[in-house]
PDB file of C-alpha atoms in Angstrom:
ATOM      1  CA  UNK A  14      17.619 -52.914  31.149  1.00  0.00           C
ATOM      2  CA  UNK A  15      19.571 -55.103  28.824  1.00  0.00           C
ATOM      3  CA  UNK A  16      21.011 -53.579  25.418  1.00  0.00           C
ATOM      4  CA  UNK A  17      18.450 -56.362  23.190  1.00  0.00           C
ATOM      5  CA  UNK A  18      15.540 -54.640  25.097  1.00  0.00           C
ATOM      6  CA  UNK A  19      16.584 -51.506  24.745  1.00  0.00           C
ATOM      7  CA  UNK A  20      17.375 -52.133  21.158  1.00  0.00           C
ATOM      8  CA  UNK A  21      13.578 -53.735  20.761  1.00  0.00           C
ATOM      9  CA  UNK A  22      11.985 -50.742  22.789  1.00  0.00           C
ATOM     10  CA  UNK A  23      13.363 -47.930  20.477  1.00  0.00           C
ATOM     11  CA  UNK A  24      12.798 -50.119  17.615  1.00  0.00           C
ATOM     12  CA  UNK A  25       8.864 -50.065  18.443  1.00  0.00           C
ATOM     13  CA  UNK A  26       9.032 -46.238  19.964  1.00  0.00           C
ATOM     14  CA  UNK A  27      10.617 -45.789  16.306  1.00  0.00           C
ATOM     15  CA  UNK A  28       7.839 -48.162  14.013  1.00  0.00           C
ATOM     16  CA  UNK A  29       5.132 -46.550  15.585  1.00  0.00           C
ATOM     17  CA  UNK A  30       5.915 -42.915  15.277  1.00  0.00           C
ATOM     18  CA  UNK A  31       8.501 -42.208  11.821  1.00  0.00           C
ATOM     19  CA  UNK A  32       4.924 -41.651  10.292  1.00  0.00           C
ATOM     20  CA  UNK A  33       2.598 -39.922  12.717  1.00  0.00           C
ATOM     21  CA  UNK A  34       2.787 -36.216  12.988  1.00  0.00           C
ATOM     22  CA  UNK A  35       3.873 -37.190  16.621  1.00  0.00           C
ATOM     23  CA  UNK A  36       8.007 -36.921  16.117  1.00  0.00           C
ATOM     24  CA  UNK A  37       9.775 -40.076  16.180  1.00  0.00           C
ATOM     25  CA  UNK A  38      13.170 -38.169  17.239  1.00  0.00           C
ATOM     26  CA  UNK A  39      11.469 -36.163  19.607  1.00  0.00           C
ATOM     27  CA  UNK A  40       9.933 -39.783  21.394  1.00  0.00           C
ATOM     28  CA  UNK A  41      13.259 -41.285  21.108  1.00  0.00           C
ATOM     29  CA  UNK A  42      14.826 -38.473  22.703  1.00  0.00           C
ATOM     30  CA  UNK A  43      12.160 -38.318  25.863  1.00  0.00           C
ATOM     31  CA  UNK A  44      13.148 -42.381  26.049  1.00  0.00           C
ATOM     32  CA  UNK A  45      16.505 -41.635  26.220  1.00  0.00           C
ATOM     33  CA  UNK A  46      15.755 -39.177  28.901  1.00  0.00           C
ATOM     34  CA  UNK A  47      13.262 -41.582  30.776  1.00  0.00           C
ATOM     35  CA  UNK A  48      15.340 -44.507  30.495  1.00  0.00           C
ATOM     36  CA  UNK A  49      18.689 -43.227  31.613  1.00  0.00           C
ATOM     37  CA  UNK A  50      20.939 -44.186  29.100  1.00  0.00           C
ATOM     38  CA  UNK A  51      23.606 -42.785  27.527  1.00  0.00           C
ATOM     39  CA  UNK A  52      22.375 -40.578  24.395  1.00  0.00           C
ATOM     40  CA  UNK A  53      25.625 -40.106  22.773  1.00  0.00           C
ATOM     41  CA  UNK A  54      26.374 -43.971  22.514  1.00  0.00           C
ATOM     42  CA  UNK A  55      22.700 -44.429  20.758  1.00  0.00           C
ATOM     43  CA  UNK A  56      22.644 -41.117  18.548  1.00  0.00           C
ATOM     44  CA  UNK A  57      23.712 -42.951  15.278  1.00  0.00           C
ATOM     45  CA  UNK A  58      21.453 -45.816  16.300  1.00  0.00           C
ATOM     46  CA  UNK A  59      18.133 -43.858  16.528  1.00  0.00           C
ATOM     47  CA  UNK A  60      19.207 -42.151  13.084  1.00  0.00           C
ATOM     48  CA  UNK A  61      19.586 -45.269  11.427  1.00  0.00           C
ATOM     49  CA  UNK A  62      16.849 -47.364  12.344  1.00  0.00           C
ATOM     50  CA  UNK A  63      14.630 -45.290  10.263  1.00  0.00           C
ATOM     51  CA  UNK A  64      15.708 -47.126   7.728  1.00  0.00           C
ATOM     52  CA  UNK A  65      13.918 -49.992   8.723  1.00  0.00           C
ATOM     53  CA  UNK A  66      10.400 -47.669   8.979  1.00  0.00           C
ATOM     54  CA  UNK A  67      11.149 -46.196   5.264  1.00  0.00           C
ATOM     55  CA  UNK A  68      11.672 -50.059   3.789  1.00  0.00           C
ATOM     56  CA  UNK A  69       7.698 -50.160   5.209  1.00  0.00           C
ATOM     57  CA  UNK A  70       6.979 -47.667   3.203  1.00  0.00           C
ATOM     58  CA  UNK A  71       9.065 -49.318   0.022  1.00  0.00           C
ATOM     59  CA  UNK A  72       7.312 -52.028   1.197  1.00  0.00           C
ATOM     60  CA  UNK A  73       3.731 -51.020   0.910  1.00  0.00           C
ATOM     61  CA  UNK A  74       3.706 -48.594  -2.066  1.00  0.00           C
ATOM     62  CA  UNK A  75       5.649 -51.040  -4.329  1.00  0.00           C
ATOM     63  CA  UNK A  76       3.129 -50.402  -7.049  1.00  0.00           C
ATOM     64  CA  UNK A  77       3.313 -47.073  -6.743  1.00  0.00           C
ATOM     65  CA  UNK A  78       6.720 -46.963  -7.472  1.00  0.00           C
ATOM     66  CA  UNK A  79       6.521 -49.888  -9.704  1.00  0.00           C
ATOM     67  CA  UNK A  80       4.511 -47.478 -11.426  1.00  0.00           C
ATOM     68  CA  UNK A  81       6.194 -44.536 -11.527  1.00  0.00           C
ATOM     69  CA  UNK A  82       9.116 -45.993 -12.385  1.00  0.00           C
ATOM     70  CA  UNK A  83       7.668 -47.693 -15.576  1.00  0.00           C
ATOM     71  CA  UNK A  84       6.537 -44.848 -16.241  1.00  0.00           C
ATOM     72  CA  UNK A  85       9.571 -42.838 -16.559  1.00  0.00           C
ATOM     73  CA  UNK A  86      10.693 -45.210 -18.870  1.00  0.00           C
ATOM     74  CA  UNK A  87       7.887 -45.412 -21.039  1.00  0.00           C
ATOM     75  CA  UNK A  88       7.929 -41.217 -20.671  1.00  0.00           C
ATOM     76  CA  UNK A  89       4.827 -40.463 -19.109  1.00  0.00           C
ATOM     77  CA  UNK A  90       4.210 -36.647 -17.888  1.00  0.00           C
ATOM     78  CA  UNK A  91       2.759 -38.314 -14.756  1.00  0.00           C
ATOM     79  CA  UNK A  92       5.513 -40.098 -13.799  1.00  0.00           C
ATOM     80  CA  UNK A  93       8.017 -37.443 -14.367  1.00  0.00           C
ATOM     81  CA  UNK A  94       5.827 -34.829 -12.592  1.00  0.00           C
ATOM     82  CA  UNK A  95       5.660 -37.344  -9.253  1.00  0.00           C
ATOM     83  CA  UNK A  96      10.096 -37.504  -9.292  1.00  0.00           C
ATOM     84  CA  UNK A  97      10.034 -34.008  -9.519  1.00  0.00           C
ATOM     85  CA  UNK A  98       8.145 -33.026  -6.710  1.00  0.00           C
ATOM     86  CA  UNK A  99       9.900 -35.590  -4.536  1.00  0.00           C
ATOM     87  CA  UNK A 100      13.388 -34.367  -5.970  1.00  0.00           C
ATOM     88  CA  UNK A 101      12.296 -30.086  -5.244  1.00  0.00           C
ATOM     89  CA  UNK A 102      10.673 -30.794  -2.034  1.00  0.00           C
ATOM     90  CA  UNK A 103      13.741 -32.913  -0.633  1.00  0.00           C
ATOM     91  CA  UNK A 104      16.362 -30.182  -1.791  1.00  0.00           C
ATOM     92  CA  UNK A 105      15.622 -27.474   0.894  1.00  0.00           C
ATOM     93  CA  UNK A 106      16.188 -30.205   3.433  1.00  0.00           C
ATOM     94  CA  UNK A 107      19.194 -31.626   2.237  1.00  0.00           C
ATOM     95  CA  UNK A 108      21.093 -28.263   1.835  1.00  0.00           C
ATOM     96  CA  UNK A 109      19.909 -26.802   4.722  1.00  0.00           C
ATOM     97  CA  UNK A 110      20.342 -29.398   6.605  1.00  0.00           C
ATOM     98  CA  UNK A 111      24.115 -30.245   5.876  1.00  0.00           C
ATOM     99  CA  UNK A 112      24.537 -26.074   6.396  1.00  0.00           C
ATOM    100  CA  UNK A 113      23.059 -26.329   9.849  1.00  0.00           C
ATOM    101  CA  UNK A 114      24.176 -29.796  10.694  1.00  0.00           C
ATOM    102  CA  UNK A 115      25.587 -28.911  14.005  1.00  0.00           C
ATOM    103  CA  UNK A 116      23.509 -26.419  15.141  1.00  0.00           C
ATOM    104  CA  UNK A 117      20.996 -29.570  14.877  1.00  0.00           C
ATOM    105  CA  UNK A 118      22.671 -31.815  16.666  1.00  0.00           C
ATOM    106  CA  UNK A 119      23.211 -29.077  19.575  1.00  0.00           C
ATOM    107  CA  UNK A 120      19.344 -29.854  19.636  1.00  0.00           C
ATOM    108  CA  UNK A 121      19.423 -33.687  20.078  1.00  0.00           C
ATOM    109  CA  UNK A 122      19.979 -33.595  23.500  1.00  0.00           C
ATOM    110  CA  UNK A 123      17.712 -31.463  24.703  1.00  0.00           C
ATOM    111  CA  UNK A 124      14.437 -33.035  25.530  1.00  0.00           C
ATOM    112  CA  UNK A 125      13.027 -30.038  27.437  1.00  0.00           C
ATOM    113  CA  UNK A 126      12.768 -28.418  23.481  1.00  0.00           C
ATOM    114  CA  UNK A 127      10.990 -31.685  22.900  1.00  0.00           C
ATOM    115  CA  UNK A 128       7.991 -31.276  25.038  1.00  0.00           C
ATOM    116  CA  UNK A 129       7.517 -27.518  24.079  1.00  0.00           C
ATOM    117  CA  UNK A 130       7.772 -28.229  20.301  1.00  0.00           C
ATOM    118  CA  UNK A 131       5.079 -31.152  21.372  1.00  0.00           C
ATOM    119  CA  UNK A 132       2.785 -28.821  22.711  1.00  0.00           C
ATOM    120  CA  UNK A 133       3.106 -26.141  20.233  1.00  0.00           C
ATOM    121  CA  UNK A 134       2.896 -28.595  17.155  1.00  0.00           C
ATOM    122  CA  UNK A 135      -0.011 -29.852  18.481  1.00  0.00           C
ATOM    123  CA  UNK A 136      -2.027 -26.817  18.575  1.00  0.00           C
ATOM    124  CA  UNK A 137      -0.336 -25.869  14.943  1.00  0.00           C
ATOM    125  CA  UNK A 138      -2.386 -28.448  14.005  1.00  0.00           C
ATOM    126  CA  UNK A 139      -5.561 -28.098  15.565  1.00  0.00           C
ATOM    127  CA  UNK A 140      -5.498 -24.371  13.653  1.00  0.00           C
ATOM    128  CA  UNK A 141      -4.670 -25.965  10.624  1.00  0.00           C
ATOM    129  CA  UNK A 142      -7.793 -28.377  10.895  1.00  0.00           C
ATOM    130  CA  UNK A 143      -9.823 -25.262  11.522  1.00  0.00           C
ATOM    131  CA  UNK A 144      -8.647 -22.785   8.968  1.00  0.00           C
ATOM    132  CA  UNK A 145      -6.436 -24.690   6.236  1.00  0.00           C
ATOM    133  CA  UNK A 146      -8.356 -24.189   2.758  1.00  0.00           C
ATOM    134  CA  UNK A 147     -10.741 -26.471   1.001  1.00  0.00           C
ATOM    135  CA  UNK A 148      -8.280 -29.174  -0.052  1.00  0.00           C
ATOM    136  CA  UNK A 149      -8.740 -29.689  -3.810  1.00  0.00           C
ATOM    137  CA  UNK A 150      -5.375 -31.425  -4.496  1.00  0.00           C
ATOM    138  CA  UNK A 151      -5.354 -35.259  -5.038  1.00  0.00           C
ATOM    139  CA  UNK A 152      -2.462 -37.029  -6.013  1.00  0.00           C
ATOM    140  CA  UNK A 153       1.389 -36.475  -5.436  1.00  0.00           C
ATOM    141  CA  UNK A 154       2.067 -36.053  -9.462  1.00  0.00           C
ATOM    142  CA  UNK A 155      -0.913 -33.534  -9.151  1.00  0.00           C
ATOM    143  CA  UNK A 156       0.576 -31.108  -6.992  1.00  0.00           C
ATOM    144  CA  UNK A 157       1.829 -27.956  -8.111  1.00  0.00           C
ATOM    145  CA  UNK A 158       5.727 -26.677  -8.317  1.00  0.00           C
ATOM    146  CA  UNK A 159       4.887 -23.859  -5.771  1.00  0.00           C
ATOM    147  CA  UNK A 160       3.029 -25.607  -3.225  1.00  0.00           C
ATOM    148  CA  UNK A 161       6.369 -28.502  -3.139  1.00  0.00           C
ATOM    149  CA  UNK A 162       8.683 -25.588  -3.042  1.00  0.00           C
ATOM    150  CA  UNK A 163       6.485 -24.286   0.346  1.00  0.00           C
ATOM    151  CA  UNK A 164       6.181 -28.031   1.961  1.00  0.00           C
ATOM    152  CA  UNK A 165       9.826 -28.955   0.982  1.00  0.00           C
ATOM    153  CA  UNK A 166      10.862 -25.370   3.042  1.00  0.00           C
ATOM    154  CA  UNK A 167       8.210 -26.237   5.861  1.00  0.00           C
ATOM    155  CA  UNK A 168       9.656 -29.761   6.595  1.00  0.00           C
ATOM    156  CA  UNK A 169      12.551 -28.096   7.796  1.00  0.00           C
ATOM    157  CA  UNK A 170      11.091 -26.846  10.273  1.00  0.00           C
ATOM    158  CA  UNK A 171      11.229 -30.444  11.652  1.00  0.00           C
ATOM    159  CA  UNK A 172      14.973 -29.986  12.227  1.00  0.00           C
ATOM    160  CA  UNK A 173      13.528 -28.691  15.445  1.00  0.00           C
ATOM    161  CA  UNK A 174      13.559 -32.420  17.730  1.00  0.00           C
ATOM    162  CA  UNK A 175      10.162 -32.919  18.514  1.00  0.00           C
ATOM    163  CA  UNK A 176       8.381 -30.964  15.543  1.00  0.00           C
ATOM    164  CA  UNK A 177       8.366 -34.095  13.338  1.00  0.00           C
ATOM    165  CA  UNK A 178       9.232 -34.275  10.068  1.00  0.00           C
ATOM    166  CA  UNK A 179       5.601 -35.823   8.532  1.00  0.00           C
ATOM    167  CA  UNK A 180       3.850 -33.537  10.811  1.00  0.00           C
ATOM    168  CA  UNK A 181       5.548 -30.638   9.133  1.00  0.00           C
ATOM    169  CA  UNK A 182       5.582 -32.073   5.776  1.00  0.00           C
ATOM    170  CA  UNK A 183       1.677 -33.323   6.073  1.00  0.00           C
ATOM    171  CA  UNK A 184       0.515 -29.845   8.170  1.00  0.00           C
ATOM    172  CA  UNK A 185       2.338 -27.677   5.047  1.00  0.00           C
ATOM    173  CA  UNK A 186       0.940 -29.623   2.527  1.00  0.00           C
ATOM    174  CA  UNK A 187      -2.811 -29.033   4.040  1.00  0.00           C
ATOM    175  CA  UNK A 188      -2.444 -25.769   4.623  1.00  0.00           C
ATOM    176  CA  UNK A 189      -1.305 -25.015   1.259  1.00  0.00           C
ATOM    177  CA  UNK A 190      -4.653 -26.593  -0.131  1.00  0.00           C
ATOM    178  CA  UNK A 191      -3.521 -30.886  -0.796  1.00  0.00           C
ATOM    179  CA  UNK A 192      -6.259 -32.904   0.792  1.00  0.00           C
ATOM    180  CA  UNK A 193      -5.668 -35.339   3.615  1.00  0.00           C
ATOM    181  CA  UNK A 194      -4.509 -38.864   2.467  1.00  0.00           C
ATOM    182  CA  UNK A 195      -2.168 -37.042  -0.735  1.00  0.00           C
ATOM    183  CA  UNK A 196      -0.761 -35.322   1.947  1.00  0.00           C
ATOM    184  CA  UNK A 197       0.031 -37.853   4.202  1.00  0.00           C
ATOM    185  CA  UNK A 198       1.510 -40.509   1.348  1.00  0.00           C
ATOM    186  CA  UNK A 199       3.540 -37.458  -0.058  1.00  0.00           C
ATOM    187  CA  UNK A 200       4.802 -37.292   3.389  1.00  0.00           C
ATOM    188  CA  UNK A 201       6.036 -41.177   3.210  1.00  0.00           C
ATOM    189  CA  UNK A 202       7.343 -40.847   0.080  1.00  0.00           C
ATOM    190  CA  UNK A 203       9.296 -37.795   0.996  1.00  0.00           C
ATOM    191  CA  UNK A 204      11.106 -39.540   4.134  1.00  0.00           C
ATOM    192  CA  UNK A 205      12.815 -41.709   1.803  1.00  0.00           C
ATOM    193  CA  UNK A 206      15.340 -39.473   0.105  1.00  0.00           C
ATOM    194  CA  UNK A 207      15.154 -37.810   3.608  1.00  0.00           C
ATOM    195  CA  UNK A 208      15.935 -39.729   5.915  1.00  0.00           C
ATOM    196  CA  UNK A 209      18.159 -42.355   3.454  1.00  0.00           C
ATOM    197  CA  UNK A 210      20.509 -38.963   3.374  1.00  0.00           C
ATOM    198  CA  UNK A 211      20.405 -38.162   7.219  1.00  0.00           C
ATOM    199  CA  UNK A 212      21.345 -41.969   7.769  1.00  0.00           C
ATOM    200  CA  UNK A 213      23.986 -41.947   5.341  1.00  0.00           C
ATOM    201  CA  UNK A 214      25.561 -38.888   6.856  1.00  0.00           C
ATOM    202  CA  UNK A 215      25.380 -40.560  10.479  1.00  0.00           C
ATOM    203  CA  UNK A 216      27.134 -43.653   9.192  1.00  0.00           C
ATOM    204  CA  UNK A 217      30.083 -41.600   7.180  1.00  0.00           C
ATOM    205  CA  UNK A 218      30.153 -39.120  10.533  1.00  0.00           C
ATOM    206  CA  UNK A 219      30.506 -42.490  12.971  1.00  0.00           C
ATOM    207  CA  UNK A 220      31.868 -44.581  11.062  1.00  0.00           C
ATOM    208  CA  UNK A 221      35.211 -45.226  12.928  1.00  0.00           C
ATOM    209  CA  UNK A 222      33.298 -45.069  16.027  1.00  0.00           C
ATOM    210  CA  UNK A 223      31.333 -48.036  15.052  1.00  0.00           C
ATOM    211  CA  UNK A 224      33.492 -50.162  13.962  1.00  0.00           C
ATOM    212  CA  UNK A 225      36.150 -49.526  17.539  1.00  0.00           C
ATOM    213  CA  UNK A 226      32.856 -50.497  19.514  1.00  0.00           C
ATOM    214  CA  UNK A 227      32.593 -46.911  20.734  1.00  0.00           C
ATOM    215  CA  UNK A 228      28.821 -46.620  19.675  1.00  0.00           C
ATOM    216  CA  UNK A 229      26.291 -49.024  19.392  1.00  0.00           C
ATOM    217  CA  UNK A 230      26.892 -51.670  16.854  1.00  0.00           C
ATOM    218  CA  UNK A 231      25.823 -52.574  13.202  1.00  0.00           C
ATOM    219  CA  UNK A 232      23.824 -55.979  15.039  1.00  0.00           C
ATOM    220  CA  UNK A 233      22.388 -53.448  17.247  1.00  0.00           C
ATOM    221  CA  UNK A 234      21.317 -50.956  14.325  1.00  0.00           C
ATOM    222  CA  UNK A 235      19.970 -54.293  12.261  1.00  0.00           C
ATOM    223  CA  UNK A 236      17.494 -55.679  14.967  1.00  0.00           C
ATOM    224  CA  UNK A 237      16.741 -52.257  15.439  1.00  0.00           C
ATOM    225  CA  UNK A 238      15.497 -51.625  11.904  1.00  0.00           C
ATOM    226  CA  UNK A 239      13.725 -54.705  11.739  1.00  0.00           C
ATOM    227  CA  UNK A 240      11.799 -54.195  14.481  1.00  0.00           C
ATOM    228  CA  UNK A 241      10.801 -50.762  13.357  1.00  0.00           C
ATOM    229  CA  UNK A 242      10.055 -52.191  10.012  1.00  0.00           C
ATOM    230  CA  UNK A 243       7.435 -54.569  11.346  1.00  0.00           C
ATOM    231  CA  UNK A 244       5.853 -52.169  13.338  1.00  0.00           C
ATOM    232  CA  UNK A 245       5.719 -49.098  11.114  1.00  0.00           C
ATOM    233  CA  UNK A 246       4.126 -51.944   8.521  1.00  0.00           C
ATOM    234  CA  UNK A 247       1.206 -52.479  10.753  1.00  0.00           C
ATOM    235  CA  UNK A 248       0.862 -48.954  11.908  1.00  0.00           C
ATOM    236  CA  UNK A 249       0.999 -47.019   8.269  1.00  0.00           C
ATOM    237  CA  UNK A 250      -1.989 -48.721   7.165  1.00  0.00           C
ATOM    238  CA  UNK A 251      -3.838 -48.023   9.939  1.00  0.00           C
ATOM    239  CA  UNK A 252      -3.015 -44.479  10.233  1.00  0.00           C
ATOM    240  CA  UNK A 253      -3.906 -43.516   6.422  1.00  0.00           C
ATOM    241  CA  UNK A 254      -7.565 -44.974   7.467  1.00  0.00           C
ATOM    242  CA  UNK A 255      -7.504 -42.648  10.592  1.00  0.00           C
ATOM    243  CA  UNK A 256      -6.813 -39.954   8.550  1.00  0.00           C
ATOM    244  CA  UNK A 257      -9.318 -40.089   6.063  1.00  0.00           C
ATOM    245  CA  UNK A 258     -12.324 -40.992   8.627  1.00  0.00           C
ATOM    246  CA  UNK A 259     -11.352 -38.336  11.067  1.00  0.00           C
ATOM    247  CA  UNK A 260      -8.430 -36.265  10.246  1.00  0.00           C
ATOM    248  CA  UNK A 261      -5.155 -35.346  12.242  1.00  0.00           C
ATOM    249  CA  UNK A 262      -7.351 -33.788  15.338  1.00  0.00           C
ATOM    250  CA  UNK A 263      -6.547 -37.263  17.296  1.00  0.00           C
ATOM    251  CA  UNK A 264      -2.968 -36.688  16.957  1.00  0.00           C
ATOM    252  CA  UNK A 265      -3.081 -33.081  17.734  1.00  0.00           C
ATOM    253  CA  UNK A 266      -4.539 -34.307  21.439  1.00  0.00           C
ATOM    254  CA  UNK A 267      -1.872 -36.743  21.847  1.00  0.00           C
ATOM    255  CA  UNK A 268       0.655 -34.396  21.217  1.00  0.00           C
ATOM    256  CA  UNK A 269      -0.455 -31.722  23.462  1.00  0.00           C
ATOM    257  CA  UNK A 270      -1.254 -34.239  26.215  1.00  0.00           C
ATOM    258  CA  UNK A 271       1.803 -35.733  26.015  1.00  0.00           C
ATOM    259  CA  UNK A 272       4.440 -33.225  25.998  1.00  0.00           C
ATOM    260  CA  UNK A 273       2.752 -31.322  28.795  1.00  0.00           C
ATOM    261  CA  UNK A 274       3.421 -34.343  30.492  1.00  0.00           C
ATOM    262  CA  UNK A 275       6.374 -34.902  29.481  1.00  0.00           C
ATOM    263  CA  UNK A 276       7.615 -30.926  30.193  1.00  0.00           C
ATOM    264  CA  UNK A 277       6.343 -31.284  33.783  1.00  0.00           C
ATOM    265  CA  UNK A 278       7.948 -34.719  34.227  1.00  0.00           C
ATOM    266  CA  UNK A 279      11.518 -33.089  33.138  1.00  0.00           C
ATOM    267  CA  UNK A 280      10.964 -29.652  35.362  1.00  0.00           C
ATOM    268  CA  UNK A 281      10.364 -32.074  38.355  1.00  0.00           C
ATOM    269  CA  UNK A 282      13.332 -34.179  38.056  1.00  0.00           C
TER     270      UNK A 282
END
């Protein structure tokens, strides 16, 4: 396979799942496994083209944060209550992420750990469907400190490849009583801080490697974004309407389905 397709391929892999509770690391992991290449050459690249998936989201809630942001000037409580939730529920990722930053990547390679945390996530969620509590919280301002603190601590559980990040984030937030589509676009908003800091560290990490040729390169990285751009457009929309008809039960199926698939797949090879 040519480095453009493979480029385009992860690109898609990445569009289509940065937002579903499905893990996009823990899909571009099982791709690198499936496709043969050479995972420490594309690490930086499958960090970074998330970028391209959280420009969607910039993208699509501009008047949102249009909003928001006129409203911190102005000095609306609103306003100032939506930063702060994004601000404490991005904290316990960022510091203990950077505390456990190796142990992490120890993780990246193994896509065995991918197809168990697959199969466990997914029944995680069909038990929060069942049990989680009468959602009665709409609206990320309208969330309160507590419940941010517990979904900002349960989104790192996603440092686990294959957990995903918004399935974390979105699972924590419904069991701790937000309903459905809050929970989902607090999700979105939260990968931008998120994942803008995880790409950030990759470059600074990798950045002489890059620039020798030793990885793959910044053209590489750019189509790569782009493409997951275009396709995480199409695919947020369409998954917030999902949600609200019939819930995360569809993705819980998927999830189980696939990494048992994928886990007997890996054992046999």
């Amino acid at each position: 396979m040519t480095e453009l397709l493979t480029v385009i391929l992860l690109g898609i892999v990445e569009g289509i799942t940065e937002f579903l509770p499905v893990s996009s690391t823990g899909h571009l992991i099982l791709a690198t496994r499936l496709l043969g290449y050479d995972a420490g050459r594309w690490e930086v690249f499958n960090v970074v083209i998330q970028l391209g998936a959280i420009l969607a989201i910039v993208v699509l809630y501009w008047r949102t944060f249009w909003a928001v942001g006129m409203g911190l000037i102005r000095r609306e409580p609103k306003s100032w209550l939506f930063l702060r939730n994004l601000v404490v529920a991005f904290i316990p990722a960022a510091v203990i992420g950077l505390a456990l930053h190796k142990h992490i990547e120890a993780l990246l390679g193994n896509a065995e750990v991918v197809a168990i945390a697959l199969v466990v996530g997914g029944f995680a969620i069909l038990a929060v469907e069942r049990f989680a509590p009468r959602s009665d919280i709409s609206g990320v301002a309208d969330i309160p400190l507590k419940t941010v603190i517990g979904i900002g601590f349960l989104q790192c559980l996603a440092m686990v490849p294959g957990v995903s990040r918004s399935g974390a984030t979105i699972l924590g937030a419904l069991a701790l009583g937000v309903e459905r589509r809050t929970a989902a676009e607090f999700s979105f908003f939260l990968a931008i801080p998120t994942m803008l800091g995880a790409s950030a560290l990759e470059l600074l990490k990798n950045r002489d490697a890059i620039a020798s040729g030793g990885g793959v390169g910044l053209g590489a990285i750019a189509i790569g974004a782009a493409v997951s751009f275009i396709v995480a457009l199409l695919v947020v929309k369409w998954f917030v309407g999902i949600v609200t008809k019939h819930g995360f039960v569809p993705f819980a199926l998927y999830r189980v389905v696939a990494g048992s698939a994928a886990l007997i797949w890996l054992l046999s090879n």
